[in-house]
XYZ file of C-alpha atoms in Angstrom:
495
model
C 136.816 90.111 115.086
C 136.974 93.218 112.700
C 134.170 95.422 113.934
C 134.964 97.895 111.057
C 133.312 95.610 108.615
C 129.652 96.540 108.416
C 128.572 93.067 107.826
C 130.121 91.680 111.046
C 128.130 91.801 114.115
C 130.321 91.461 117.175
C 129.438 88.912 119.736
C 128.570 90.232 123.252
C 127.492 93.509 121.893
C 127.973 96.512 124.226
C 124.908 98.551 123.300
C 126.071 101.593 125.657
C 129.575 101.441 123.942
C 128.320 101.636 120.260
C 129.972 104.356 118.335
C 126.804 105.766 116.537
C 128.853 108.275 114.439
C 130.588 105.581 112.855
C 127.491 103.230 112.525
C 125.595 106.122 110.791
C 128.523 106.927 108.647
C 128.664 103.233 107.305
C 124.918 103.202 106.613
C 125.076 106.554 104.784
C 127.856 105.346 102.814
C 125.941 102.265 101.700
C 122.850 104.237 100.877
C 124.840 106.561 98.659
C 126.012 103.709 96.711
C 122.427 102.433 96.330
C 121.106 105.818 95.186
C 124.114 106.131 92.659
C 123.192 102.698 91.297
C 119.513 103.656 91.042
C 120.281 106.632 89.265
C 122.558 104.591 86.605
C 119.953 101.992 86.241
C 121.954 99.122 87.501
C 119.102 97.242 89.166
C 121.250 94.221 89.861
C 123.902 96.397 91.700
C 120.836 97.839 93.673
C 119.626 94.504 94.836
C 123.158 93.381 95.953
C 123.806 96.657 97.827
C 120.498 96.307 99.551
C 121.341 92.625 100.635
C 124.535 94.013 101.846
C 122.941 96.732 104.072
C 120.058 94.631 105.480
C 122.641 91.913 106.618
C 125.113 94.438 108.053
C 125.657 95.089 111.644
C 125.406 98.714 111.258
C 121.989 98.524 109.667
C 120.563 96.309 112.320
C 121.494 98.405 115.371
C 120.571 101.620 113.691
C 117.103 99.982 113.103
C 116.797 98.929 116.721
C 117.862 102.409 117.822
C 114.967 103.810 115.800
C 112.434 101.771 117.077
C 113.410 102.089 120.844
C 113.725 105.880 120.755
C 110.559 107.049 118.862
C 107.135 108.009 120.216
C 106.027 104.354 120.022
C 108.869 102.952 121.910
C 106.782 101.794 124.954
C 103.778 100.621 122.704
C 103.841 96.841 122.304
C 102.268 94.738 119.593
C 100.225 91.538 119.900
C 103.172 89.825 121.761
C 103.305 92.580 124.562
C 107.128 92.749 124.197
C 109.079 96.115 124.509
C 112.914 96.619 124.309
C 113.936 98.903 127.320
C 117.372 97.502 128.375
C 120.656 97.702 126.618
C 120.808 93.862 126.861
C 117.240 93.658 125.219
C 118.412 96.111 122.415
C 121.555 94.185 121.845
C 119.844 90.934 121.680
C 117.218 92.416 119.367
C 119.750 93.529 116.884
C 121.392 90.101 116.826
C 117.914 88.568 116.046
C 117.205 90.543 112.888
C 117.741 87.731 110.485
C 116.214 87.155 107.003
C 116.112 83.354 107.513
C 113.360 81.882 109.453
C 111.649 85.391 109.889
C 107.913 85.413 110.100
C 105.892 88.553 111.072
C 103.174 88.441 113.653
C 99.835 89.989 112.955
C 99.332 93.528 113.772
C 97.362 94.824 116.836
C 94.461 96.787 115.483
C 93.218 99.781 117.133
C 91.076 102.790 115.961
C 91.823 106.506 116.214
C 89.102 109.251 115.705
C 88.961 111.310 112.602
C 87.913 114.920 111.964
C 84.726 113.834 110.298
C 83.639 111.808 113.146
C 84.721 108.379 111.463
C 87.582 106.187 112.701
C 90.851 105.510 111.242
C 92.227 101.959 111.699
C 95.652 101.790 112.911
C 97.816 98.501 113.109
C 100.625 98.275 115.684
C 103.352 95.697 114.619
C 105.611 94.120 117.358
C 108.789 95.615 118.195
C 110.665 93.144 115.947
C 108.607 93.499 112.929
C 109.054 97.347 113.522
C 112.796 96.793 113.621
C 112.701 94.680 110.391
C 110.679 97.183 108.832
C 113.256 100.001 109.726
C 116.213 97.915 108.532
C 114.678 97.133 105.121
C 113.605 100.689 104.783
C 117.057 101.879 105.145
C 117.830 99.982 102.024
C 114.733 100.986 100.140
C 114.644 104.658 101.053
C 117.630 105.720 98.657
C 115.900 104.085 95.782
C 112.581 105.781 96.759
C 114.270 109.206 96.971
C 116.004 108.779 93.549
C 112.785 107.815 91.909
C 110.360 109.871 93.533
C 108.306 112.639 91.949
C 109.964 116.011 92.352
C 106.787 117.846 93.815
C 105.965 114.947 96.441
C 106.585 116.206 99.956
C 105.097 113.863 102.336
C 106.920 111.349 104.649
C 110.281 112.114 102.989
C 113.544 113.165 104.599
C 114.246 117.000 104.467
C 110.642 117.635 103.064
C 107.887 119.232 105.128
C 104.457 120.760 104.446
C 106.210 124.195 104.477
C 107.691 123.123 101.050
C 104.137 122.229 100.012
C 102.917 125.756 100.859
C 105.858 127.401 99.073
C 105.463 125.302 95.972
C 101.847 126.262 95.855
C 102.675 129.892 96.199
C 105.050 129.515 93.306
C 102.464 127.790 91.126
C 99.387 130.086 91.897
C 100.744 133.684 93.027
C 101.255 135.585 89.762
C 98.553 137.299 88.153
C 98.781 135.060 85.034
C 98.944 131.795 87.057
C 96.353 128.907 86.828
C 92.907 130.000 88.212
C 91.619 126.465 88.808
C 92.520 123.818 91.083
C 91.605 120.275 91.268
C 91.599 119.225 94.812
C 92.152 115.379 95.047
C 91.853 112.856 97.920
C 92.397 109.301 97.642
C 89.818 107.072 99.468
C 91.315 104.729 102.183
C 94.815 104.901 100.345
C 96.763 102.917 103.040
C 94.021 100.304 103.237
C 93.389 99.733 99.415
C 96.758 99.627 97.745
C 96.853 96.483 95.441
C 99.185 93.864 97.103
C 99.977 92.563 93.615
C 101.071 95.969 92.398
C 103.367 96.446 95.482
C 105.028 92.980 94.932
C 105.432 93.455 91.253
C 106.857 97.163 91.455
C 108.502 97.727 94.862
C 112.235 97.089 94.425
C 112.906 95.220 97.626
C 113.219 91.701 98.830
C 110.007 90.225 97.619
C 109.342 87.307 100.184
C 109.914 89.660 103.030
C 107.399 92.339 101.395
C 104.889 89.561 100.865
C 105.045 88.406 104.535
C 104.243 91.845 105.937
C 101.314 92.372 103.356
C 99.816 89.131 104.436
C 100.407 89.165 108.119
C 96.762 90.152 109.010
C 95.744 91.810 112.161
C 94.077 90.988 115.454
C 91.036 92.741 116.747
C 89.226 91.693 119.860
C 91.328 88.532 119.914
C 90.207 87.482 116.675
C 92.657 87.266 113.536
C 91.580 88.890 110.256
C 93.463 88.504 107.072
C 94.589 91.462 104.836
C 93.735 91.268 101.206
C 94.924 94.730 100.216
C 96.726 97.633 101.650
C 100.045 98.503 103.577
C 100.811 97.663 107.034
C 99.405 100.970 108.337
C 101.078 102.053 111.495
C 104.446 100.287 110.689
C 107.583 102.290 109.752
C 107.739 101.310 106.168
C 103.861 101.879 105.447
C 104.234 105.710 104.455
C 107.293 104.824 102.209
C 105.294 102.042 100.416
C 102.403 104.330 99.852
C 104.526 107.204 98.632
C 106.100 104.868 96.114
C 102.764 103.615 94.762
C 101.881 107.133 94.049
C 105.216 108.152 92.610
C 105.012 108.416 88.767
C 101.788 110.470 88.765
C 103.731 113.733 87.847
C 105.266 111.595 84.748
C 101.917 110.132 83.665
C 100.645 113.717 83.413
C 103.583 114.997 81.491
C 103.248 112.030 79.103
C 99.625 112.675 78.545
C 100.183 116.226 77.947
C 103.641 116.732 76.534
C 102.933 120.295 75.228
C 100.998 121.582 78.422
C 103.311 124.627 78.602
C 103.278 125.559 75.132
C 99.642 125.095 75.064
C 99.374 127.447 77.989
C 97.416 124.678 80.252
C 99.308 126.006 83.340
C 99.555 122.285 84.653
C 101.289 121.767 87.928
C 101.060 119.007 90.561
C 101.740 119.278 94.380
C 101.421 116.194 96.436
C 101.821 115.381 100.299
C 101.148 111.663 100.942
C 97.671 110.857 99.424
C 96.582 114.562 99.287
C 97.406 116.337 96.179
C 96.354 119.260 94.053
C 96.667 119.927 90.354
C 96.316 123.136 88.920
C 95.025 124.013 85.146
C 93.696 126.874 82.908
C 90.055 125.830 83.037
C 87.455 123.747 85.023
C 86.418 121.697 82.087
C 89.976 120.630 81.266
C 90.555 119.566 84.776
C 87.297 117.535 85.006
C 87.406 115.949 81.423
C 90.922 115.685 80.767
C 92.994 115.512 83.898
C 90.708 113.436 85.879
C 90.644 110.520 83.613
C 94.407 110.383 83.670
C 94.491 110.376 87.366
C 91.786 107.881 87.858
C 93.473 105.530 85.305
C 96.892 105.820 87.134
C 95.245 105.134 90.487
C 92.996 102.096 89.104
C 96.263 100.244 88.214
C 97.225 100.370 91.904
C 93.759 99.452 93.339
C 93.014 103.093 94.342
C 90.151 105.623 93.622
C 89.409 109.282 94.332
C 87.145 110.163 97.248
C 83.868 111.722 95.736
C 83.409 113.360 98.862
C 86.661 115.439 98.974
C 87.723 115.759 95.345
C 86.560 118.818 93.780
C 87.529 121.613 91.311
C 87.728 124.972 92.794
C 88.514 128.626 91.591
C 91.354 130.329 93.233
C 89.115 133.326 94.167
C 86.907 130.975 96.186
C 90.102 129.452 97.860
C 90.726 126.088 99.068
C 92.020 124.536 102.300
C 95.378 122.294 102.101
C 97.287 120.839 105.015
C 95.744 123.247 107.511
C 96.104 126.359 105.426
C 93.560 128.259 103.344
C 95.129 129.430 99.891
C 93.094 132.079 98.228
C 93.485 135.321 95.889
C 92.162 138.549 97.261
C 91.918 141.108 94.549
C 94.696 139.251 92.607
C 97.031 138.524 95.562
C 97.552 135.173 96.951
C 97.402 134.782 100.672
C 98.034 131.517 102.364
C 96.473 131.734 106.098
C 95.650 129.229 108.639
C 92.236 127.484 107.569
C 89.348 128.122 109.805
C 89.043 124.479 110.566
C 92.547 124.322 111.686
C 92.101 127.273 113.930
C 89.098 125.741 115.472
C 90.631 122.490 115.982
C 93.528 124.118 117.740
C 91.409 126.321 120.104
C 89.343 123.290 120.707
C 92.392 121.413 121.914
C 93.486 124.100 124.218
C 90.319 124.620 125.656
C 90.006 120.834 126.149
C 93.308 120.909 128.205
C 92.293 123.956 130.353
C 88.855 122.468 131.172
C 90.354 119.049 132.234
C 92.783 120.591 134.392
C 90.610 122.683 136.697
C 92.583 122.063 139.907
C 96.100 121.955 138.469
C 98.814 124.408 139.555
C 99.328 127.389 137.534
C 102.887 126.560 136.633
C 101.904 123.120 135.448
C 99.194 124.216 133.339
C 101.480 126.613 131.502
C 103.912 123.554 131.045
C 100.904 121.731 129.283
C 99.761 124.636 127.306
C 103.315 125.930 125.905
C 104.125 122.947 123.710
C 100.812 123.288 122.220
C 100.799 126.892 121.430
C 104.544 126.893 120.421
C 104.010 124.041 118.161
C 100.924 125.531 116.430
C 102.530 128.756 115.953
C 105.640 127.366 114.538
C 103.807 125.259 111.836
C 102.154 128.388 110.649
C 104.957 130.844 110.986
C 105.697 130.878 107.180
C 101.940 131.887 106.248
C 100.039 135.124 106.655
C 99.263 134.321 110.313
C 100.092 137.490 112.556
C 96.389 138.443 112.943
C 95.499 134.902 113.685
C 97.962 134.598 116.222
C 96.692 137.711 118.228
C 93.213 136.531 118.022
C 94.284 133.210 119.198
C 96.196 134.675 122.134
C 92.967 136.782 123.121
C 90.836 133.717 122.964
C 93.416 131.826 125.197
C 93.399 134.534 127.586
C 89.665 134.546 127.947
C 89.743 130.701 128.603
C 92.300 131.286 131.306
C 90.466 134.256 132.925
C 87.352 131.874 133.350
C 89.658 129.254 134.611
C 90.964 131.655 137.192
C 87.627 133.061 138.277
C 86.253 129.463 138.727
C 89.033 128.601 141.174
C 88.219 131.665 143.439
C 84.456 132.349 143.365
C 84.656 134.369 146.648
C 87.554 136.565 145.538
C 87.404 140.008 143.768
C 88.545 140.386 140.120
C 91.537 142.587 141.113
C 92.859 139.799 143.569
C 92.535 137.145 140.952
C 94.257 139.423 138.402
C 97.373 140.072 140.878
C 97.619 136.414 141.447
C 97.586 134.948 138.072
C 98.378 137.886 135.637
C 101.390 140.292 135.621
C 103.130 142.942 133.562
C 106.042 141.671 131.685
C 107.813 143.472 128.779
C 105.599 146.352 128.462
C 102.645 144.002 128.366
C 99.890 143.683 131.074
C 97.763 140.505 131.698
C 100.714 138.099 131.131
C 100.017 134.480 132.669
C 102.978 133.939 134.731
C 103.645 131.650 137.613
C 106.791 131.066 139.625
C 108.874 127.705 139.282
C 108.947 125.376 142.307
C 112.337 126.531 143.390
C 111.109 130.250 143.071
C 114.282 131.191 141.135
C 112.564 131.072 137.785
C 109.316 131.928 136.509
C 107.164 130.189 133.767
C 105.392 132.332 131.124
C 102.531 131.326 128.943
C 103.731 131.596 125.187
C 102.117 134.199 123.171
C 101.583 132.930 119.680
C 101.814 136.711 118.446
C 105.688 136.523 119.645
C 106.236 133.953 116.773
C 108.036 135.839 114.029
C 106.586 135.411 110.449
C 109.442 134.290 108.194
C 109.398 133.144 104.473
C 110.391 129.561 104.072
C 112.887 128.733 101.357
C 111.587 125.871 99.435
C 114.004 122.635 98.905
C 115.251 122.281 95.299
C 112.973 119.848 93.488
C 115.562 117.242 92.517
C 117.464 117.380 95.833
C 118.233 113.937 96.993
C 119.780 113.509 100.514
C 121.340 110.260 99.610
C 123.259 111.501 96.606
C 126.752 112.827 97.195
C 126.326 115.269 94.555
C 123.891 117.178 96.849
C 125.993 116.799 100.050
C 126.945 120.591 100.089
C 123.636 121.694 99.465
C 122.234 119.880 102.200
C 125.022 121.028 104.530
C 124.322 124.706 103.822
C 120.620 124.100 104.060
C 121.070 122.546 107.479
C 122.908 125.521 108.700
C 120.283 127.994 106.886
C 117.403 126.242 108.576
C 118.938 126.281 111.974
C 119.517 129.964 111.907
C 115.957 130.458 110.634
C 114.621 128.500 113.430
C 113.111 130.773 116.362
C 115.149 130.352 119.589
C 112.014 129.170 121.451
C 111.542 126.308 118.916
C 114.975 124.933 118.622
C 115.997 121.592 119.583
C 119.633 120.260 119.749
C 121.454 120.956 116.330
C 121.967 117.284 115.229
C 118.664 116.075 116.454
C 116.737 118.594 114.084
C 118.226 117.077 110.929
C 118.520 113.279 111.907
C 116.730 111.010 109.441
């Protein structure tokens, strides 16, 4: 059997012997053809290529690889099944067939939100996750080709750092917009109209309808789903994004002479959170808002009255963990107070919960949290915040150390847990188990502040025209990543 044919799945598949470079190359080639056909408006061609990809051996094994190597790989659905062995993965790839496929209900669980409420989360079975991953491989090139240029959430190569940079571009100049509409969609994932999705998402309609109507199980009781996407599934963020794509064009159509009239209209969106800038509060409230409401209404959505407001730039607003505000005409993007508080609360919780743990193990728990938070904010004005956080963490650790040795003097405690390193005193350091190395607490102030280079608005990773751009950007991003935050070169950019 010719295993180079992407549609052919060889019998007796050796999972360990799969050539993943070739598999990914075959999938990328099909995705590029889908993106090209979408750009040319050849919808029949798009449908044929999507069918080819979803029935290909390459697509199936790549989908199984994704769901068995992500963070939820050990979390089962209602059937309690997980794929851990090579044989199970090979059999799973062979079982991904359209004919006779019927998804099982989602296992419903709830996770806490910042406001004290709970967010519902549905956990599909492993097979349903793999089927969603497979069909998303075929749908993503279409989504990327038709997406709004300033949409940055749940998209390859785009991040919150791009959002912050786009906000800076729109608001930093002295003659930039002074008013911002902060919009938030109420229960976006749970409220999207099923009929709108079936009528407008360019994928296999019967498969999509089955996912939407699968229902969920909670406390051993089956509940139907009348609206919303299968939240918790791999394809759910993509469907939500596609349902909101077109808002940028709707605004441009409603206000075709916005630039000439000096309306200073810009939209920046991350998933279901977005802002729209304007030259006046009245214009945003009375002209922009009705356009947004009408756009969302067609999709079964509405704005949250609690979180939607119009703010002046001198008052500032919080967006994605940052506070964006002008001070004497200068725009500064800083970590928000709420985000700082949540971060320190998390660190304090780890320290309090590990009162008897070894110092070296405590450092191992804290470093990923400290490094990850600092890495997220390293493109903002955060140097002073990093220094204050380091002081707060030091205070927590000093209390932790004193509690462990109530009968020892302060000098003894200091000598045991804190040492001088690199011209700094009071560095929280511990020896590794083999005593050949030491583990040092990460200091957020050591994270360099670096300006982020925003992705180009029209860049499409599935379009061969942009291949050289993404190749250069990959190298640029790798060099700009601090050594302490680097992961293996290839893993950083895998979709």
